[in-house]
mmCIF file of C-alpha atoms in Angstrom:
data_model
loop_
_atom_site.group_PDB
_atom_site.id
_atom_site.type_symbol
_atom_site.label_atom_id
_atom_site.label_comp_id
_atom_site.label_asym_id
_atom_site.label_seq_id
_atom_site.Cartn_x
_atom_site.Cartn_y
_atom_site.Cartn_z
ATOM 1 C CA UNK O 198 116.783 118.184 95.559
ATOM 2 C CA UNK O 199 116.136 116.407 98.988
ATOM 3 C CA UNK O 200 119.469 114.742 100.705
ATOM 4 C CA UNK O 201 117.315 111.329 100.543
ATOM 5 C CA UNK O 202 114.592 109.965 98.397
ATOM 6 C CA UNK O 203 111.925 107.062 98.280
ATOM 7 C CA UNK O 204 110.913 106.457 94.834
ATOM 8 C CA UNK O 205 107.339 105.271 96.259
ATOM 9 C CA UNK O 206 104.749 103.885 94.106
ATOM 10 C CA UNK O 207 101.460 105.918 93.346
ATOM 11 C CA UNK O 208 97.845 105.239 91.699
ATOM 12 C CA UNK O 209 96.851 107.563 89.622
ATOM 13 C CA UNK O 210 96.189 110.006 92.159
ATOM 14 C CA UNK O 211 99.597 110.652 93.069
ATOM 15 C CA UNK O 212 99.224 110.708 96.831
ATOM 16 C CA UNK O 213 98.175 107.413 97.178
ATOM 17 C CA UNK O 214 100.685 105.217 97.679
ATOM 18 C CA UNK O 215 100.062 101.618 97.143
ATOM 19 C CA UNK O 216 103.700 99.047 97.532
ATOM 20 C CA UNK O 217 103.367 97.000 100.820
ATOM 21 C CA UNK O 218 107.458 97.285 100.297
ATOM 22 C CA UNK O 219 107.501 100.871 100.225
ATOM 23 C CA UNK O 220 105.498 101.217 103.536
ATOM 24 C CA UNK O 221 107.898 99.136 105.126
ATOM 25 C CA UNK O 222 110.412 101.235 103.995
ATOM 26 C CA UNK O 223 108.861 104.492 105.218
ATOM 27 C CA UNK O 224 107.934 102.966 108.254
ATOM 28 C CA UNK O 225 111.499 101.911 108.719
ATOM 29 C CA UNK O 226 112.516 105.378 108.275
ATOM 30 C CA UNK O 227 110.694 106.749 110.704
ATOM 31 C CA UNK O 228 111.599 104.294 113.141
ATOM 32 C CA UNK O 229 115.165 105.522 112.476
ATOM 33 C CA UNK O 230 114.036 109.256 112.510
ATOM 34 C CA UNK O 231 115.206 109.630 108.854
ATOM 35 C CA UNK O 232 113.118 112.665 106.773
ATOM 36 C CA UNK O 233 113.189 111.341 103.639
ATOM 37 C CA UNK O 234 110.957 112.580 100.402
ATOM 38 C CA UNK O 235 108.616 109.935 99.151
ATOM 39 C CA UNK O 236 108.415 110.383 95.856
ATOM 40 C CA UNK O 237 105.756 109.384 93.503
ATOM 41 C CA UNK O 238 106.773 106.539 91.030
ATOM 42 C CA UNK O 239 104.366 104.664 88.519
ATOM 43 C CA UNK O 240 104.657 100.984 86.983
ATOM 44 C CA UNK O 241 105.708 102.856 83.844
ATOM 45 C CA UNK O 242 107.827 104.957 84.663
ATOM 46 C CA UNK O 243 111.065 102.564 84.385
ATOM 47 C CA UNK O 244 113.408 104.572 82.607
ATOM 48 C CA UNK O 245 113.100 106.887 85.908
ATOM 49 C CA UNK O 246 114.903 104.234 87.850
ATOM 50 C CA UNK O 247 117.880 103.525 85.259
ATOM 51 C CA UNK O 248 120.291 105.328 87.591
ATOM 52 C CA UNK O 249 119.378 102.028 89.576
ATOM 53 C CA UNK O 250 120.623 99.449 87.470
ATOM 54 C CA UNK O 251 116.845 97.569 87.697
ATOM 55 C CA UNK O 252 113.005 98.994 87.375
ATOM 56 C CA UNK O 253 111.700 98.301 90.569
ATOM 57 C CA UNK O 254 110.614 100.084 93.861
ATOM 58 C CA UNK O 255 111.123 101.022 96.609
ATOM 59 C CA UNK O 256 114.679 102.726 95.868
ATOM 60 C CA UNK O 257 116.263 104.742 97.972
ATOM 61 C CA UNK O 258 118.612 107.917 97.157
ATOM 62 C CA UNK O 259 120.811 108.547 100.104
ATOM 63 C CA UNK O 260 123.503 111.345 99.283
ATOM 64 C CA UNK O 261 125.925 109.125 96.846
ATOM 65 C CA UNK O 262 124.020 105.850 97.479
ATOM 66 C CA UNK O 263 121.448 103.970 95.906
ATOM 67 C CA UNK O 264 119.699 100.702 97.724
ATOM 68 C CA UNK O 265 117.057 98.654 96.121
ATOM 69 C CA UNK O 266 115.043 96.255 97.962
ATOM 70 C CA UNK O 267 113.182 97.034 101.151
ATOM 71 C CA UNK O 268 114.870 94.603 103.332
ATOM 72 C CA UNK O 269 118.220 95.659 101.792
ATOM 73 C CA UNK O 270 117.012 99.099 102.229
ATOM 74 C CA UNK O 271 116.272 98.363 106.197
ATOM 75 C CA UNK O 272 119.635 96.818 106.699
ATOM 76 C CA UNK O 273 120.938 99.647 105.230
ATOM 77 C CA UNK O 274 119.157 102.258 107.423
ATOM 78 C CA UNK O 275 120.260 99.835 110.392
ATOM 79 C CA UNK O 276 124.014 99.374 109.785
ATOM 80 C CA UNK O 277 124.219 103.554 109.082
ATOM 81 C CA UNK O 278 122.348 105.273 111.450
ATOM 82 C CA UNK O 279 123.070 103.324 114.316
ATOM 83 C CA UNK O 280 122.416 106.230 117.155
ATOM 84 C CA UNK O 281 118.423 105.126 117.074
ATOM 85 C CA UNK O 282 117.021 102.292 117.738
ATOM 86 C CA UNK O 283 117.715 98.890 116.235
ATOM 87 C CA UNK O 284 115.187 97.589 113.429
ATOM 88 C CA UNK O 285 116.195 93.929 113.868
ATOM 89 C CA UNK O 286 116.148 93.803 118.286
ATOM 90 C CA UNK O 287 115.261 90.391 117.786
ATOM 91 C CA UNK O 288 117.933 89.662 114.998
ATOM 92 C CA UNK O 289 117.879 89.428 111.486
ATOM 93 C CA UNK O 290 117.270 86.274 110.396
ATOM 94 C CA UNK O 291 113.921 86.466 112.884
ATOM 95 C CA UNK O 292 112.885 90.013 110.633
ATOM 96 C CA UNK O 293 113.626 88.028 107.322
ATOM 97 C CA UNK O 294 111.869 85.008 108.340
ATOM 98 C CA UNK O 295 108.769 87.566 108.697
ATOM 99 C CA UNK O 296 109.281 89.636 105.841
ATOM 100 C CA UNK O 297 109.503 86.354 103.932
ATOM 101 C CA UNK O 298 106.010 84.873 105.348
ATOM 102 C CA UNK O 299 104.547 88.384 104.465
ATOM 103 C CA UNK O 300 105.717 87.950 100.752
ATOM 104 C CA UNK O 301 104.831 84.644 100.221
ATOM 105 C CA UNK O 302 101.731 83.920 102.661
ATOM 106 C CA UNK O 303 99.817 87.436 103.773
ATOM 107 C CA UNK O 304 100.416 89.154 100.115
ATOM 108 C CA UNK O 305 99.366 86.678 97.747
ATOM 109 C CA UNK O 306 96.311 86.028 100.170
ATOM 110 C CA UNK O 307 95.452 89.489 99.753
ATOM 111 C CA UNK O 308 96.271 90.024 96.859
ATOM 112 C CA UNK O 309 93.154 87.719 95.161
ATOM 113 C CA UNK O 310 91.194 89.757 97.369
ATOM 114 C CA UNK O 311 91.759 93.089 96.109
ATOM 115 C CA UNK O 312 93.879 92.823 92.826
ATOM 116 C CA UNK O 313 90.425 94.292 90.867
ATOM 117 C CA UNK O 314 90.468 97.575 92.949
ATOM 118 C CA UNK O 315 94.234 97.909 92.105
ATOM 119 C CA UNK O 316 93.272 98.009 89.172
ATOM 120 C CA UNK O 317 90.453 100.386 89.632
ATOM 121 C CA UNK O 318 92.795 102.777 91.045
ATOM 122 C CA UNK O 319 94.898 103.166 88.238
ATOM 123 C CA UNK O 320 94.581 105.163 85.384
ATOM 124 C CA UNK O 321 95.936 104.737 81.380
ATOM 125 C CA UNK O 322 99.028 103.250 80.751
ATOM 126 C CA UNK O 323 99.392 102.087 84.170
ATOM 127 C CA UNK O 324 95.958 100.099 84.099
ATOM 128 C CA UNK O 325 96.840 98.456 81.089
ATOM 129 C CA UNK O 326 100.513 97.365 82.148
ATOM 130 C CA UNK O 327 98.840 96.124 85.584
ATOM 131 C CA UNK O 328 95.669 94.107 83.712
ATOM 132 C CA UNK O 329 98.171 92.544 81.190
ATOM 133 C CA UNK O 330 100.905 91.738 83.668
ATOM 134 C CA UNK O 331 98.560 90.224 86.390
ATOM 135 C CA UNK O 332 96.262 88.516 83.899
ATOM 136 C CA UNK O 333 99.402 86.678 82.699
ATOM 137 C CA UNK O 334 100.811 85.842 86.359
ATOM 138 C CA UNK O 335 97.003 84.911 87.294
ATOM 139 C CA UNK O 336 95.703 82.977 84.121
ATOM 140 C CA UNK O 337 92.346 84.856 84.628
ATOM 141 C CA UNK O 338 90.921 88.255 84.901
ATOM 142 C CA UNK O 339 90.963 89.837 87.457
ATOM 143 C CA UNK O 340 87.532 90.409 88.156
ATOM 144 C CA UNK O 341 87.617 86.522 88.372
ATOM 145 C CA UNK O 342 90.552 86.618 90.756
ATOM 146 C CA UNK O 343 88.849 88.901 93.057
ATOM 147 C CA UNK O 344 84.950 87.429 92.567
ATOM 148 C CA UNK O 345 84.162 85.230 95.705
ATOM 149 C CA UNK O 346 86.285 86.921 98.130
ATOM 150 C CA UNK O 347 83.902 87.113 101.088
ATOM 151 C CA UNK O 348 83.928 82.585 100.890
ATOM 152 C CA UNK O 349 87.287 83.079 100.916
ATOM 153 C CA UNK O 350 88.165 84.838 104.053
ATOM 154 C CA UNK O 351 88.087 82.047 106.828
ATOM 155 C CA UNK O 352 90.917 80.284 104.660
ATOM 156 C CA UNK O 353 92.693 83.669 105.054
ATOM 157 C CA UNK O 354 92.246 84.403 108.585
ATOM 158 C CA UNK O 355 93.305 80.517 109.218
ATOM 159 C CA UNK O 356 96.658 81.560 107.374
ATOM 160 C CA UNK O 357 97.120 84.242 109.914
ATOM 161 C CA UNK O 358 97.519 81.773 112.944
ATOM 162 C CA UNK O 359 101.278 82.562 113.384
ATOM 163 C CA UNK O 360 100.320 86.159 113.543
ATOM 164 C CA UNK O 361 98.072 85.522 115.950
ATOM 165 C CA UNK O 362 99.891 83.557 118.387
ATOM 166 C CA UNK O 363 102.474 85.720 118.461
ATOM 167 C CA UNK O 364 99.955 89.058 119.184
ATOM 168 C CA UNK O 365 99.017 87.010 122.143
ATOM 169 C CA UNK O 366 102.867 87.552 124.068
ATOM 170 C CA UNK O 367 103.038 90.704 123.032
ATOM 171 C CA UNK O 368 101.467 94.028 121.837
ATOM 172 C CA UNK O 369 104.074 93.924 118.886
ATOM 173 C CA UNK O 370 105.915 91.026 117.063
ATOM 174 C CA UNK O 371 109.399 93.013 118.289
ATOM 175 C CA UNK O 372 107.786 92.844 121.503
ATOM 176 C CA UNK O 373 107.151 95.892 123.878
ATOM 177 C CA UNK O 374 107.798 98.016 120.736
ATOM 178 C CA UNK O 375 107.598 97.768 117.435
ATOM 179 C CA UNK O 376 110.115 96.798 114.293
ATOM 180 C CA UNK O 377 111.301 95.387 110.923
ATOM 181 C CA UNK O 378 108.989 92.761 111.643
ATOM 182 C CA UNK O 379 106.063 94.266 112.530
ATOM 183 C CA UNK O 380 106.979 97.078 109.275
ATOM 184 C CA UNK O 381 106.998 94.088 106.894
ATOM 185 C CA UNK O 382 103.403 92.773 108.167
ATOM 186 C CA UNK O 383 101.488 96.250 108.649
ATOM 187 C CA UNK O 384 102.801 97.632 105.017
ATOM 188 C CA UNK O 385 100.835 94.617 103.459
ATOM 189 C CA UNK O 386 97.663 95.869 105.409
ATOM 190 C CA UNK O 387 98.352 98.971 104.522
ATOM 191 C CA UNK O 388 99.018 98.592 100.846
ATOM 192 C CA UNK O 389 95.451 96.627 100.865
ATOM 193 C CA UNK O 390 93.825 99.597 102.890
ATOM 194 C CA UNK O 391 95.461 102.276 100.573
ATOM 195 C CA UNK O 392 93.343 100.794 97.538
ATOM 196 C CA UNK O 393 89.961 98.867 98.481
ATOM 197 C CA UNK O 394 86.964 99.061 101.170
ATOM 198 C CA UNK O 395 87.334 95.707 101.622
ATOM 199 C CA UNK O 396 88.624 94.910 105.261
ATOM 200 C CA UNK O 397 89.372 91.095 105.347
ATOM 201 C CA UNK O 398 89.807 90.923 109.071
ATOM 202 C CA UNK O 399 87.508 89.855 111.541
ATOM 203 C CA UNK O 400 86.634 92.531 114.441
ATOM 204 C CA UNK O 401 86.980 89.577 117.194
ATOM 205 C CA UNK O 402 91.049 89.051 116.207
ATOM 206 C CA UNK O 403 93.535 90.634 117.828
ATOM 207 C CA UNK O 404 94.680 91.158 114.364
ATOM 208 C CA UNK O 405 92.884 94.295 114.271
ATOM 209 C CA UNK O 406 93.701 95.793 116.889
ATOM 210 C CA UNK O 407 97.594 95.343 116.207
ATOM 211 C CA UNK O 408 96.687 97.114 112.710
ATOM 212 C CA UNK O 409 95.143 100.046 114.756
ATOM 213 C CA UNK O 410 98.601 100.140 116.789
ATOM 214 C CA UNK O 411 100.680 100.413 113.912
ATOM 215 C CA UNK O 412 98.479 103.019 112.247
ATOM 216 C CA UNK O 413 98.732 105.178 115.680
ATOM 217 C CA UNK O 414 102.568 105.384 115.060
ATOM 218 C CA UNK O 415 104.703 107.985 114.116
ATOM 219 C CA UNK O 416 102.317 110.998 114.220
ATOM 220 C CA UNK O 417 99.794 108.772 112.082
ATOM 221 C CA UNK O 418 102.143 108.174 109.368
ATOM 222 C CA UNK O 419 99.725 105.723 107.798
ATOM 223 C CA UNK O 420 95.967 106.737 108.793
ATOM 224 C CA UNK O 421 96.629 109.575 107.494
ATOM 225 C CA UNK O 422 97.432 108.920 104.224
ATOM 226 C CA UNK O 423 95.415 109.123 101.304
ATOM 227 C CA UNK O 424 93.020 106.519 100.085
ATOM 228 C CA UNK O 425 91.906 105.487 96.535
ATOM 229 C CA UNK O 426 88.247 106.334 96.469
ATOM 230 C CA UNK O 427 85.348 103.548 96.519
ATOM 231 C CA UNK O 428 86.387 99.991 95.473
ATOM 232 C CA UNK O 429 85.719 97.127 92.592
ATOM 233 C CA UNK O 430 82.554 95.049 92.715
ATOM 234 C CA UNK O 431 82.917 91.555 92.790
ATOM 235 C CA UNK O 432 82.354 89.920 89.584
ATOM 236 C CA UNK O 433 79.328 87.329 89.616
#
């Protein structure tokens, strides 16, 4: 067994990897220089995570300890291997104010975009679990969630102002290079990427071209990895 492990969750092809808080977490590893094995998890799967104490990911398996929570996880990484480079240069409450408008702002703006081809990219038990649990959060299905995305997307690129702005000092959020705070924002992208052809950014934004940054880093960490295949039709 490998000295660390990411329980990371998968669709049903097992190398894609679709949590927004498990790419932070990988990215946050490599920022550290951590190897780490990421290994596939499914919404099912709970009992797998018992040793936890909860049924969630991303959890990490470091020796003797286990840390839930991907900005718990980050801390941790932070506070123990303090030879590389900081996550938080800027501080942590600056990385948690982020993280927090990734959460509650930039993922639940993306996710009526592309909650359908979630779906799509599940298979069995997992499919079900995800139509009945996000039918219930959403009061709809989620063909309906997802139907009308394209009149959608000026009210989400208006929600990515602060973003924006803050592109405009600097190539990264952390500044010359990037951090926690970046890691929080691109793993949303990515998570959205990982799953649907849908690309809800406008090629004029500097938006974008941040995204292409991030992807660049560590050896390609994230264009490289593996994509569902095709993507849900929006309902009429």
């Amino acid at each position: 067994m490998a000295a660390r492990v990411l329980y990371d969750l998968c669709a049903a092809d097992p190398a894609v990897r679709l949590s927004p808080y498990c790419w932070r977490v990988k990215l946050a590893l490599a920022h550290k220089g951590v190897a780490c094995e990421a290994r596939p998890w499914r919404f099912t799967e709970r009992e797998a995570l018992g040793f936890s104490g909860q049924g969630r990911v991303p959890v990490l398996v470091d020796g003797e300890r286990v840390v839930t929570d991907s900005f718990a996880i980050a801390r941790y990484l932070d506070e123990t291997y303090r030879d590389a480079p900081t996550l938080f240069p800027g501080g942590v409450a600056a990385a948690r104010f982020v993280a927090a408008w990734a959460d509650g702002v930039l993922n639940a703006g993306l996710a009526r975009m592309v909650v359908a081809d979630i779906w799509a990219a599940l298979d069995g038990e997992d499919a079900a679990y995800f139509r009945e649990s996000r039918e219930a959060r959403f009061g709809a299905r989620l063909e309906d969630v997802q139907a009308g995305r394209e009149e959608r997307l000026g009210a989400f690129r208006a929600s990515l102002a602060p973003l924006r702005t803050a592109l405009g000092e600097a190539p990264f959020l952390a500044g010359e290079r990037p951090a926690y705070a970046d890691y929080a924002i691109a793993g949303s992208f990515q998570w959205a990427h990982a799953i649907s052809a849908f690309d809800p950014l406008a090629d004029d934004d500097p938006v974008p071209a941040w995204r292409e940054r991030m992807r660049g880093l560590y050896d390609g960490l994230m264009a490289t990895a593996p994509r569902a295949v095709g993507s849900a039709a929006d309902a009429g």
